[in-house]
CSV table of C-alpha atoms in Angstrom, one decimal:
chain,number,residue,atom,x,y,z
L,1,UNK,CA,-6.0,-17.1,19.4
L,2,UNK,CA,-4.7,-17.1,15.2
L,3,UNK,CA,-1.7,-15.1,14.8
L,4,UNK,CA,-4.1,-13.1,12.1
L,5,UNK,CA,-6.4,-12.1,15.2
L,6,UNK,CA,-3.6,-11.4,17.1
L,7,UNK,CA,-2.3,-8.6,14.8
L,8,UNK,CA,-5.8,-7.4,14.2
L,9,UNK,CA,-6.1,-7.1,18.0
L,10,UNK,CA,-3.0,-5.2,18.3
L,11,UNK,CA,-3.7,-2.8,15.7
L,12,UNK,CA,-7.3,-2.1,16.9
L,13,UNK,CA,-5.6,-1.3,20.4
L,14,UNK,CA,-3.1,1.0,19.2
L,15,UNK,CA,-5.6,2.7,16.9
L,16,UNK,CA,-8.1,2.9,19.7
L,17,UNK,CA,-5.4,4.7,22.0
L,18,UNK,CA,-3.7,7.0,19.3
L,19,UNK,CA,-0.4,5.0,19.4
L,20,UNK,CA,1.5,3.4,16.8
L,21,UNK,CA,2.2,5.3,13.6
L,22,UNK,CA,-0.6,8.2,14.5
L,23,UNK,CA,0.6,11.2,15.3
L,24,UNK,CA,-1.8,14.4,16.4
L,25,UNK,CA,-1.9,16.5,13.6
L,26,UNK,CA,-0.7,20.2,14.3
L,27,UNK,CA,-2.9,22.6,15.7
L,28,UNK,CA,-5.1,24.7,13.3
L,29,UNK,CA,-3.5,28.3,14.7
L,30,UNK,CA,0.0,26.6,14.3
L,31,UNK,CA,0.1,27.0,10.6
L,32,UNK,CA,4.1,26.8,10.4
L,33,UNK,CA,4.4,23.6,12.1
L,34,UNK,CA,5.8,20.8,10.4
L,35,UNK,CA,4.3,17.3,10.8
L,36,UNK,CA,4.5,13.6,9.5
L,37,UNK,CA,3.5,12.7,6.3
L,38,UNK,CA,3.9,8.8,4.9
L,39,UNK,CA,6.1,9.3,2.0
L,40,UNK,CA,6.2,5.4,0.9
L,41,UNK,CA,4.5,2.4,2.4
L,42,UNK,CA,3.0,-0.9,1.5
L,43,UNK,CA,0.2,-3.1,2.7
L,44,UNK,CA,1.6,-5.7,5.1
L,45,UNK,CA,0.7,-9.5,5.2
L,46,UNK,CA,1.6,-12.7,7.0
L,47,UNK,CA,3.9,-14.5,5.2
L,48,UNK,CA,3.7,-18.0,4.2
L,49,UNK,CA,6.8,-20.6,4.1
L,50,UNK,CA,7.6,-19.5,0.3
L,51,UNK,CA,7.9,-16.2,1.5
L,52,UNK,CA,9.6,-16.4,4.7
L,53,UNK,CA,13.0,-15.3,5.0
L,54,UNK,CA,15.3,-18.7,5.7
L,55,UNK,CA,15.8,-19.0,9.2
L,56,UNK,CA,19.4,-19.0,9.5
L,57,UNK,CA,19.1,-15.5,8.3
L,58,UNK,CA,16.4,-14.5,10.2
L,59,UNK,CA,18.4,-15.6,13.4
L,60,UNK,CA,21.6,-13.5,11.9
L,61,UNK,CA,21.3,-11.8,8.8
L,62,UNK,CA,20.8,-8.7,7.2
L,63,UNK,CA,18.1,-7.3,5.2
L,64,UNK,CA,18.9,-4.6,2.7
L,65,UNK,CA,15.6,-2.7,0.7
L,66,UNK,CA,15.5,0.1,-1.6
L,67,UNK,CA,12.2,2.2,-1.9
L,68,UNK,CA,11.6,5.4,-3.4
L,69,UNK,CA,10.2,8.3,-1.7
L,70,UNK,CA,7.1,10.4,-3.1
L,71,UNK,CA,7.3,13.4,-1.0
L,72,UNK,CA,10.4,15.5,0.3
L,73,UNK,CA,11.2,16.9,3.6
L,74,UNK,CA,13.8,17.8,6.2
L,75,UNK,CA,13.7,14.5,8.2
L,76,UNK,CA,12.9,11.0,7.6
L,77,UNK,CA,11.9,8.0,10.0
L,78,UNK,CA,11.2,4.4,9.5
L,79,UNK,CA,8.2,2.2,10.7
L,80,UNK,CA,9.2,-1.6,10.9
L,81,UNK,CA,5.9,-3.9,11.0
L,82,UNK,CA,5.7,-7.5,13.0
L,83,UNK,CA,2.1,-6.5,12.7
L,84,UNK,CA,1.5,-10.6,11.8
L,85,UNK,CA,4.4,-11.8,13.8
L,86,UNK,CA,3.9,-15.0,16.1
L,87,UNK,CA,7.3,-14.1,17.9
L,88,UNK,CA,9.3,-11.0,19.1
L,89,UNK,CA,10.9,-9.3,16.4
L,90,UNK,CA,14.4,-8.3,17.2
L,91,UNK,CA,16.4,-5.8,15.4
L,92,UNK,CA,20.0,-5.7,16.5
L,93,UNK,CA,20.6,-2.7,14.8
L,94,UNK,CA,19.4,-0.6,11.7
L,95,UNK,CA,20.5,1.9,9.1
L,96,UNK,CA,19.4,4.2,6.5
L,97,UNK,CA,21.0,5.9,3.5
L,98,UNK,CA,20.4,7.2,-0.2
L,99,UNK,CA,20.4,4.4,-2.8
L,100,UNK,CA,22.8,4.6,-5.8
L,101,UNK,CA,19.8,3.1,-7.8
L,102,UNK,CA,16.9,0.6,-7.7
L,103,UNK,CA,18.3,-2.6,-8.6
L,104,UNK,CA,21.6,-2.5,-6.7
L,105,UNK,CA,22.6,-2.4,-3.3
L,106,UNK,CA,25.0,-0.1,-3.2
L,107,UNK,CA,24.4,3.1,-0.9
L,108,UNK,CA,25.9,6.5,-1.9
L,109,UNK,CA,29.1,7.2,-0.1
L,110,UNK,CA,29.1,9.2,2.9
L,111,UNK,CA,25.1,8.6,3.2
L,112,UNK,CA,24.6,5.9,5.6
L,113,UNK,CA,23.4,6.5,9.3
L,114,UNK,CA,22.2,4.5,12.3
L,115,UNK,CA,18.7,4.2,13.1
L,116,UNK,CA,17.4,4.4,16.8
L,117,UNK,CA,14.5,3.5,18.5
L,118,UNK,CA,14.0,6.4,21.6
L,119,UNK,CA,17.9,6.6,21.4
L,120,UNK,CA,18.6,2.8,21.3
L,121,UNK,CA,20.3,1.3,18.4
L,122,UNK,CA,18.6,-2.0,19.0
L,123,UNK,CA,14.7,-3.0,19.1
L,124,UNK,CA,12.2,-5.4,20.2
L,125,UNK,CA,9.2,-5.1,18.5
L,126,UNK,CA,6.5,-7.7,20.1
L,127,UNK,CA,4.0,-9.9,17.9
L,128,UNK,CA,1.3,-7.7,16.3
L,129,UNK,CA,3.2,-4.3,16.7
L,130,UNK,CA,4.9,-1.8,14.7
L,131,UNK,CA,7.2,0.5,16.0
L,132,UNK,CA,8.5,4.2,14.6
L,133,UNK,CA,12.1,5.0,14.6
L,134,UNK,CA,13.8,8.2,15.8
L,135,UNK,CA,14.0,11.3,13.1
L,136,UNK,CA,17.0,11.2,11.1
L,137,UNK,CA,18.2,14.5,9.5
L,138,UNK,CA,18.0,13.8,5.5
L,139,UNK,CA,17.3,16.2,2.8
L,140,UNK,CA,14.9,13.8,0.9
L,141,UNK,CA,13.0,14.8,-2.2
L,142,UNK,CA,10.1,13.1,-4.3
L,143,UNK,CA,11.8,10.6,-6.2
L,144,UNK,CA,15.1,9.9,-4.0
L,145,UNK,CA,16.2,6.2,-3.7
L,146,UNK,CA,16.4,5.4,-0.4
L,147,UNK,CA,18.2,1.8,1.4
L,148,UNK,CA,16.9,0.8,4.5
L,149,UNK,CA,18.9,-2.0,6.1
L,150,UNK,CA,18.3,-4.1,9.2
L,151,UNK,CA,20.2,-6.5,11.1
L,152,UNK,CA,17.6,-9.7,12.5
L,153,UNK,CA,18.4,-11.6,15.5
L,154,UNK,CA,15.8,-14.1,16.7
L,155,UNK,CA,14.8,-17.3,15.9
L,156,UNK,CA,12.2,-18.0,12.5
L,157,UNK,CA,8.5,-17.8,13.2
L,158,UNK,CA,5.5,-16.1,11.6
L,159,UNK,CA,6.8,-13.1,9.7
L,160,UNK,CA,5.3,-10.0,8.0
L,161,UNK,CA,6.4,-8.3,4.6
L,162,UNK,CA,4.5,-7.6,1.3
L,163,UNK,CA,5.1,-10.0,-1.3
L,164,UNK,CA,4.7,-8.1,-4.4
L,165,UNK,CA,7.3,-5.7,-4.1
L,166,UNK,CA,8.1,-5.4,-8.0
L,167,UNK,CA,11.5,-4.1,-6.2
L,168,UNK,CA,15.0,-6.1,-5.3
L,169,UNK,CA,15.8,-6.7,-2.0
L,170,UNK,CA,19.2,-8.1,-0.3
L,171,UNK,CA,19.3,-11.1,1.9
L,172,UNK,CA,22.9,-11.5,3.3
L,173,UNK,CA,24.2,-13.5,6.7
L,174,UNK,CA,25.9,-11.7,9.7
L,175,UNK,CA,25.7,-8.0,10.5
L,176,UNK,CA,26.1,-5.9,7.3
L,177,UNK,CA,24.1,-2.8,8.3
L,178,UNK,CA,26.6,-0.2,7.5
L,179,UNK,CA,28.0,-1.6,4.4
L,180,UNK,CA,28.7,0.1,1.5
L,181,UNK,CA,27.2,-2.6,-0.7
L,182,UNK,CA,26.3,-6.3,-0.7
L,183,UNK,CA,27.8,-8.0,-3.4
L,184,UNK,CA,27.2,-11.7,-2.4
L,185,UNK,CA,23.6,-11.2,-0.9
L,186,UNK,CA,20.7,-13.1,-2.0
L,187,UNK,CA,17.8,-11.1,-3.7
L,188,UNK,CA,14.1,-11.6,-3.5
L,189,UNK,CA,11.3,-9.7,-5.0
L,190,UNK,CA,9.6,-9.1,-1.4
L,191,UNK,CA,9.4,-7.0,1.2
L,192,UNK,CA,10.3,-7.9,4.7
L,193,UNK,CA,8.9,-6.0,7.9
L,194,UNK,CA,8.8,-2.5,6.2
L,195,UNK,CA,6.0,-0.7,6.7
L,196,UNK,CA,6.5,2.9,6.0
L,197,UNK,CA,9.2,5.9,5.8
L,198,UNK,CA,7.5,9.0,6.5
L,199,UNK,CA,9.1,12.6,6.0
L,200,UNK,CA,8.7,15.8,8.1
L,201,UNK,CA,7.4,18.3,5.9
L,202,UNK,CA,5.4,21.5,6.4
L,203,UNK,CA,2.0,21.8,5.7
L,204,UNK,CA,-0.1,21.8,3.5
L,205,UNK,CA,1.9,18.3,2.4
L,206,UNK,CA,-0.1,15.4,2.7
L,207,UNK,CA,-0.6,11.9,1.3
L,208,UNK,CA,-3.1,10.1,-0.8
L,209,UNK,CA,-3.5,6.2,-0.1
L,210,UNK,CA,-4.3,3.9,-3.1
L,211,UNK,CA,-5.6,0.8,-1.5
L,212,UNK,CA,-6.8,-2.2,-3.9
L,213,UNK,CA,-5.7,-5.3,-5.5
L,214,UNK,CA,-2.7,-6.5,-8.0
L,215,UNK,CA,-3.9,-3.6,-10.5
L,216,UNK,CA,-2.4,-1.1,-7.8
L,217,UNK,CA,0.4,-3.3,-6.5
L,218,UNK,CA,1.5,-3.5,-10.1
L,219,UNK,CA,1.0,-6.8,-11.4
L,220,UNK,CA,3.4,-7.1,-14.5
L,221,UNK,CA,5.3,-3.9,-13.7
L,222,UNK,CA,9.3,-4.0,-14.2
L,223,UNK,CA,11.0,-5.1,-11.3
L,224,UNK,CA,13.4,-2.0,-10.3
L,225,UNK,CA,11.5,0.2,-12.8
L,226,UNK,CA,8.6,2.1,-10.7
L,227,UNK,CA,6.1,1.9,-13.3
L,228,UNK,CA,2.9,0.6,-11.6
L,229,UNK,CA,0.3,3.2,-11.9
L,230,UNK,CA,0.9,5.0,-8.8
L,231,UNK,CA,4.5,5.5,-9.8
L,232,UNK,CA,3.2,7.2,-13.3
L,233,UNK,CA,0.7,9.2,-10.8
L,234,UNK,CA,3.7,10.5,-8.2
L,235,UNK,CA,5.5,11.6,-11.3
L,236,UNK,CA,2.6,13.3,-12.8
L,237,UNK,CA,2.2,15.2,-9.6
L,238,UNK,CA,6.1,16.1,-9.2
L,239,UNK,CA,5.9,17.6,-12.9
L,240,UNK,CA,2.6,19.8,-12.1
L,241,UNK,CA,4.6,21.0,-9.1
L,242,UNK,CA,1.4,22.7,-7.5
L,243,UNK,CA,0.9,19.8,-4.7
L,244,UNK,CA,3.1,18.9,-2.0
L,245,UNK,CA,1.4,15.2,-2.3
L,246,UNK,CA,2.9,11.9,-1.7
L,247,UNK,CA,1.0,8.7,-3.2
L,248,UNK,CA,1.2,5.5,-1.1
L,249,UNK,CA,0.9,2.3,-2.7
L,250,UNK,CA,-1.5,-0.2,-0.5
L,251,UNK,CA,-2.5,-2.7,-2.9
L,252,UNK,CA,-2.0,-6.5,-2.1
L,253,UNK,CA,-2.3,-9.0,-5.0
L,254,UNK,CA,-5.3,-11.1,-5.3
L,255,UNK,CA,-6.7,-8.9,-2.8
L,256,UNK,CA,-10.3,-8.7,-1.9
L,257,UNK,CA,-12.8,-6.1,-0.2
L,258,UNK,CA,-15.1,-8.8,1.8
L,259,UNK,CA,-12.8,-11.7,2.3
L,260,UNK,CA,-9.2,-12.8,3.0
L,261,UNK,CA,-7.1,-13.4,-0.4
L,262,UNK,CA,-3.5,-13.9,-0.6
L,263,UNK,CA,-3.5,-11.1,2.1
L,264,UNK,CA,-6.2,-9.7,4.5
L,265,UNK,CA,-9.2,-8.2,3.4
L,266,UNK,CA,-9.4,-4.7,2.4
L,267,UNK,CA,-12.1,-3.9,5.0
L,268,UNK,CA,-10.0,-5.3,7.8
L,269,UNK,CA,-6.7,-3.4,6.8
L,270,UNK,CA,-8.1,-0.4,6.0
L,271,UNK,CA,-7.7,0.8,9.5
L,272,UNK,CA,-3.7,0.4,9.3
L,273,UNK,CA,-3.3,1.4,6.0
L,274,UNK,CA,-5.2,4.2,5.5
L,275,UNK,CA,-6.5,5.5,8.9
L,276,UNK,CA,-3.3,5.1,11.1
L,277,UNK,CA,-1.2,6.8,8.2
L,278,UNK,CA,0.3,10.0,9.0
L,279,UNK,CA,-0.7,12.9,7.0
L,280,UNK,CA,-3.2,11.2,5.0
L,281,UNK,CA,-6.2,13.3,3.3
L,282,UNK,CA,-7.5,11.1,0.8
L,283,UNK,CA,-8.2,7.8,0.2
L,284,UNK,CA,-8.7,6.1,-3.4
L,285,UNK,CA,-10.5,2.9,-2.9
L,286,UNK,CA,-10.1,0.5,-5.9
L,287,UNK,CA,-11.2,-2.7,-5.3
L,288,UNK,CA,-13.5,-5.7,-6.5
L,289,UNK,CA,-12.6,-7.5,-9.3
L,290,UNK,CA,-11.3,-10.2,-7.2
L,291,UNK,CA,-14.3,-10.6,-5.0
L,292,UNK,CA,-16.6,-10.8,-8.2
L,293,UNK,CA,-14.2,-13.3,-10.2
L,294,UNK,CA,-13.7,-15.7,-7.2
L,295,UNK,CA,-16.9,-16.3,-6.8
L,296,UNK,CA,-17.1,-17.2,-10.0
L,297,UNK,CA,-14.3,-19.1,-10.2
L,298,UNK,CA,-15.6,-21.2,-6.8
L,299,UNK,CA,-18.8,-21.8,-8.8
L,300,UNK,CA,-20.9,-19.8,-6.2
L,301,UNK,CA,-22.1,-17.5,-8.2
L,302,UNK,CA,-25.7,-18.3,-7.7
L,303,UNK,CA,-28.8,-15.3,-8.5
L,304,UNK,CA,-28.5,-15.1,-4.4
L,305,UNK,CA,-25.1,-14.9,-3.7
L,306,UNK,CA,-24.6,-12.0,-6.6
L,307,UNK,CA,-27.7,-10.4,-5.0
L,308,UNK,CA,-25.7,-10.8,-1.1
L,309,UNK,CA,-22.5,-9.3,-3.1
L,310,UNK,CA,-24.1,-6.4,-4.0
L,311,UNK,CA,-25.2,-5.4,-1.0
L,312,UNK,CA,-22.3,-6.3,1.2
L,313,UNK,CA,-19.7,-4.5,-1.3
L,314,UNK,CA,-22.0,-1.2,-1.1
L,315,UNK,CA,-21.9,-2.0,2.9
L,316,UNK,CA,-18.6,-2.0,3.2
L,317,UNK,CA,-17.5,1.0,1.1
L,318,UNK,CA,-20.0,3.0,3.1
L,319,UNK,CA,-18.4,1.8,6.5
L,320,UNK,CA,-15.1,2.7,4.9
L,321,UNK,CA,-16.5,5.9,3.8
L,322,UNK,CA,-17.6,7.0,7.5
L,323,UNK,CA,-14.8,5.5,9.3
L,324,UNK,CA,-12.5,7.9,7.1
L,325,UNK,CA,-14.5,10.9,7.4
L,326,UNK,CA,-14.4,10.3,11.4
L,327,UNK,CA,-10.6,10.5,10.9
L,328,UNK,CA,-10.5,13.6,8.3
L,329,UNK,CA,-9.9,11.8,5.4
L,330,UNK,CA,-12.2,11.8,2.0
L,331,UNK,CA,-12.4,8.8,0.2
L,332,UNK,CA,-12.5,8.8,-4.0
L,333,UNK,CA,-14.0,5.7,-5.2
L,334,UNK,CA,-13.1,4.0,-8.5
L,335,UNK,CA,-14.8,2.1,-10.9
L,336,UNK,CA,-13.9,-1.7,-11.4
L,337,UNK,CA,-12.1,-2.2,-14.9
L,338,UNK,CA,-13.3,-5.0,-17.3
L,339,UNK,CA,-12.2,-8.7,-16.8
L,340,UNK,CA,-14.8,-10.5,-19.4
L,341,UNK,CA,-11.5,-11.4,-21.2
L,342,UNK,CA,-10.0,-13.1,-18.4
L,343,UNK,CA,-9.3,-16.8,-18.8
L,344,UNK,CA,-8.4,-17.2,-15.3
L,345,UNK,CA,-11.9,-16.3,-14.2
L,346,UNK,CA,-13.8,-16.9,-17.0
L,347,UNK,CA,-16.9,-14.8,-16.0
L,348,UNK,CA,-20.1,-14.9,-17.5
L,349,UNK,CA,-22.7,-12.1,-18.0
L,350,UNK,CA,-24.0,-12.2,-15.1
L,351,UNK,CA,-21.0,-11.6,-13.3
L,352,UNK,CA,-20.5,-8.8,-15.6
L,353,UNK,CA,-24.2,-7.7,-14.8
L,354,UNK,CA,-22.5,-7.7,-11.2
L,355,UNK,CA,-19.8,-5.6,-11.9
L,356,UNK,CA,-21.6,-3.1,-14.0
L,357,UNK,CA,-24.0,-2.9,-11.0
L,358,UNK,CA,-21.1,-1.8,-8.4
L,359,UNK,CA,-19.8,0.8,-11.0
L,360,UNK,CA,-23.1,2.2,-11.5
L,361,UNK,CA,-23.3,2.5,-7.6
L,362,UNK,CA,-19.6,3.6,-7.4
L,363,UNK,CA,-20.6,6.6,-9.8
L,364,UNK,CA,-24.1,7.7,-8.5
L,365,UNK,CA,-23.5,7.3,-4.7
L,366,UNK,CA,-23.4,10.6,-3.2
L,367,UNK,CA,-21.2,9.0,0.2
L,368,UNK,CA,-18.0,9.1,-2.3
L,369,UNK,CA,-16.1,12.5,-2.2
L,370,UNK,CA,-14.9,12.2,-6.1
L,371,UNK,CA,-15.3,9.3,-8.4
L,372,UNK,CA,-12.3,8.2,-10.7
L,373,UNK,CA,-13.9,6.0,-13.4
L,374,UNK,CA,-11.5,3.7,-14.3
L,375,UNK,CA,-13.6,1.6,-16.3
L,376,UNK,CA,-14.1,4.1,-18.8
L,377,UNK,CA,-10.2,4.9,-19.0
L,378,UNK,CA,-9.6,1.3,-19.6
L,379,UNK,CA,-12.4,-0.5,-21.7
L,380,UNK,CA,-12.6,-1.4,-25.3
L,381,UNK,CA,-15.2,1.1,-27.0
L,382,UNK,CA,-16.6,-1.5,-29.0
L,383,UNK,CA,-16.9,-4.3,-26.5
L,384,UNK,CA,-17.0,-2.4,-22.9
L,385,UNK,CA,-17.0,-5.6,-21.1
L,386,UNK,CA,-13.3,-6.1,-22.0
L,387,UNK,CA,-10.1,-4.3,-21.9
L,388,UNK,CA,-9.3,-2.2,-24.9
L,389,UNK,CA,-6.3,-4.5,-26.6
L,390,UNK,CA,-3.7,-1.0,-25.7
L,391,UNK,CA,-4.6,-1.3,-22.3
L,392,UNK,CA,-4.5,-5.1,-21.9
L,393,UNK,CA,-1.5,-7.3,-20.3
L,394,UNK,CA,-2.8,-10.2,-22.5
L,395,UNK,CA,-4.2,-12.2,-19.8
L,396,UNK,CA,-7.6,-9.8,-20.0
L,397,UNK,CA,-7.6,-8.9,-16.5
L,398,UNK,CA,-4.4,-6.8,-15.6
L,399,UNK,CA,-3.6,-3.6,-17.6
L,400,UNK,CA,-0.5,-3.1,-19.8
L,401,UNK,CA,1.8,-0.9,-19.1
L,402,UNK,CA,0.4,1.9,-21.4
L,403,UNK,CA,-2.9,1.1,-19.4
L,404,UNK,CA,-1.0,1.3,-16.2
L,405,UNK,CA,-0.1,4.8,-17.4
L,406,UNK,CA,-3.5,5.7,-19.1
L,407,UNK,CA,-4.9,5.2,-15.3
L,408,UNK,CA,-2.6,7.8,-13.8
L,409,UNK,CA,-3.0,10.3,-16.7
L,410,UNK,CA,-6.9,10.1,-16.1
L,411,UNK,CA,-6.7,11.1,-12.6
L,412,UNK,CA,-7.7,14.8,-12.0
L,413,UNK,CA,-5.3,16.1,-9.9
L,414,UNK,CA,-7.6,18.8,-8.6
L,415,UNK,CA,-10.0,16.5,-6.7
L,416,UNK,CA,-6.7,16.5,-4.2
L,417,UNK,CA,-7.3,19.9,-3.6
L,418,UNK,CA,-9.9,19.9,-1.2
L,419,UNK,CA,-11.2,18.0,1.8
L,420,UNK,CA,-14.4,18.7,3.5
L,421,UNK,CA,-13.3,16.3,6.4
L,422,UNK,CA,-9.6,17.2,6.4
L,423,UNK,CA,-7.8,18.0,10.2
L,424,UNK,CA,-4.7,18.9,8.1
L,425,UNK,CA,-3.7,22.3,8.0
L,426,UNK,CA,-4.0,24.4,5.0
L,427,UNK,CA,-6.5,21.8,3.1
L,428,UNK,CA,-10.4,22.4,3.0
């Protein structure tokens, strides 16, 4: 059995028995109960040799990762992932602290605390599994930068992580989890084995997961600046001050809905990235440009293939909506943004016609609980199949910094106020 299939099987088993990161929501009659809500998270993918941590560090090394929370709470806990692992992941010890700032390995003096797993300072996570730490008392707030440090201690095998971190991670030999800083560490812009940070929050705190491709993952965003479009959305929610709402970025660069790309297809990771996360009330599905583009680039865009892809994209969306509704999660569809100017995909008019057909369906399909028309936000009014110049990063496909800000500014926050399927207290 392949590593990828083994990982999916483990995830399916966890979901079936309600284990892993899932937790039973508080009773509707217990309106004062606190519950666990994902405050930061990312999508997991199998690492190739280029992304993997060097074998010597994997056997005896420290990794410190700095992430920014999007929702506050009184306690935090960490989910560590070995979802695509080929061997047991051994974490000898781990810690959590307030980070001084992104782009620095230094932590706030006196804030370092050890992480425990069922009372133990070490944990062994089987291949395909994900484990959650014990809660740690930490007064968290939206915008707080957190450093999670792990000491790894097993032989190198298939590793799990997220390649498009746009954030500096620190790698150092030896056991340094309680170090105030790692001045001699090697730096990379990837995340290793870190899936979620959850906070304990009072109702009606909840999370929205944005699941998509490189536009959500933040292609072109500034390293350590937290200026992806989802980061702008977090800032809007905080400034508005009316909602206790986390935003979880579940984008994967190069990701597709129907097939594997640089990572697993969205349809296969929807369970872990959306349904199994704690406190999720809404999912924004923003995907499809790479499905259409790769069909073109591989020269497989025959009329029959285009017709089949349109039907397959619709079916996949409807399947995700049905699965989400069964879990009490509302789904907001997002239209595919223009890419006629992309030199990488070099789309033809029939590819643009497919994009328009998908977008027309998303706008009109009543199964969605809402629609964000991101196509209308970014397109050039004079040439609707192209990104507006101000919104174009220069490659005709990915938004500029202004384009990312425009996406967040266009989100109607009131669409997160209700969910007909919600099982979270205080949200109907």
